[in-house]
Amino acid sequence: MQTSQNPKISYGSGGFYVEPVQNLESYCIPSSENVDNYSSSDNSSQTTYPSVQTLEQYCTLESASASNSFPCQNSPSAPSFSSNNSPVSKSDVLRLQNSLEIVNGSPEDDSYLTHDLDDLTHKIRELETAMQGPNPDMLDIFGTAIPEEPDSFLLEVKCKKMMEMISRGDLKEMLYTCAKAMAVNDRETAEWLMSELRNMVSISGNPMQRLGAYMLESLVARMASSGSTIYKSLKCSEPTGNELLSYMHLLYEICPYFKFGYMSANGAIAEALKEESEVHIVDFQIGQGTQWLSLIQALARRPGGPPKIRISGVDDSFSSYARGGGLDIVGKRLSALAQSCHVPFEFNAVRVPASQVQLEDLELRHYEAVAVNFAIMLHHVPDESVNSHNHRDRLLRLSKHLSPKVVTLVEQEFNTNNAPFLQRFVETMNYYLAIFESIDAVLPREHKERINVEQHCLAREVVNLIACEGEERVERHELLNKWRKRFTMAGFTPYPLSPVINASIKDLLQSYHGHYTLEERDGALFLGWMNQVLIASCAWR
């Protein structure tokens, strides 16, 4: 019998992984005909689901006893097999009994006796074969499959496993099993598990319960094929622009991820441009311009005076909504700061998405030293797996044409770009659980602003990763090893990060509570929470 290579869950040191298992469908399917009067907590619908207790009745099969024993050979319902692997009927046994009677009653007829003795020997061999059952080795030699257990027995086993899982109350395992049911299009099981999960998740609970609430809604949206709609509503319609901006600012303050990325990138840029009098920074997603505040201040204190700085900022719809206007708002903010620091400054607004930027949009000047910045944005740019244009690699080639002194890359370190749904689900759960745990170490669980930060800055990403597919899925992360290959193919070589900046980042992390980790390897910096790497930063030239 062949074994399947579909995945199952296993747990390591706080992690959640996919390993090969014998049977993907390790759950039971309750009969919908016997389900009645089970309600869901979803206000948007009145979908009915069976309860845990009701499932037990679906798992009770008359074909197996409570002791899990199998029928014995003398059972009236148990089949027997002859030497040619065909069933032995009751009439065969009766004929054998008659033969014994005839032999015992006819001692005078030697020829008849000899004939019946031969027949008796044959029948005894048939009985031996029937009692012993078929020989598995022989059946395998001749390519005959050994009869499997009946479907009813397998269903009972699956039901018992499902009940055991629910009784354990492991939210991770439940979410994974629900996602696994959806991966194999088992809608009935997925819906039933969703009804159970609604009683286990809470946006004000522990980190897994809070993340579970958003992952559950993502699964519901995926099933309803409404993932893109929910993603857009979380991104735009719920909070006002000022509210969203305040949530983003709070996330920036309580978690070191953005500061880590900005500090490491700015350090590489300052080091590469330390001898230049006029510099041009191309930021392919400038957002609110927050990254450049500290760099302008640092360059203002440069020995010999600051350089003239020109920044080309590329816009994106999310940042535009949050700031409540176009790139002019960013330009005025940065210009005001530069003026207060006595730094010559110019801002070039590039009012197109990053995937549509062309060389002429950047207004190059041959006397300027160029630095290119990709800070937590390249994973939003589609690659060859989405469409034939492959804007991800095109932007890298475009950057190479700028002959930059340095190119900085800051990205989230997990793999969701080309991963199939189930693997992507596990990657998302592991990654965002670490972020939710880090937030839990700073803000109380009942903190209203914490709920808003998680819902409007993080949950929208979770929904997009789990509920959306194709071009609608814009969250497409890759591991640093994959980014290295892309940069190398574009013609770049690694640029070493400054030890001074690395020391500054270590000092930064000491001001945060929790179990943050910082590791330097292979010319890159990795920021993590406990054993989960979250952000990778490196530079190229």
Coordinates of C-alpha atoms in Angstrom, one line a residue, residues 67 79 143 156-157 161 179 183 267 273 296 317 389 400 412 431 435 440 462 468 541:
S67 CA -12.9 -3.2 22.2
P79 CA -15.7 -14.3 4.8
G143 CA 0.2 -8.1 -7.8
E156 CA -14.5 6.1 12.7
V157 CA -10.7 6.4 13.2
K161 CA -8.7 11.8 15.9
A179 CA -6.8 25.2 6.4
A183 CA -6.7 22.8 0.7
G267 CA 24.0 53.7 8.0
L273 CA 28.2 58.9 0.4
I296 CA 19.1 64.5 7.2
S317 CA -1.9 54.1 -2.3
H389 CA 6.4 41.6 -17.0
K400 CA 21.7 49.0 -11.9
Q412 CA 10.6 40.6 6.0
Y431 CA 5.7 34.9 11.5
I435 CA 5.0 39.9 16.0
D440 CA 2.0 41.7 23.9
V462 CA -2.8 38.3 7.1
C468 CA -6.2 36.2 -1.9
R541 CA 26.7 48.1 -5.0

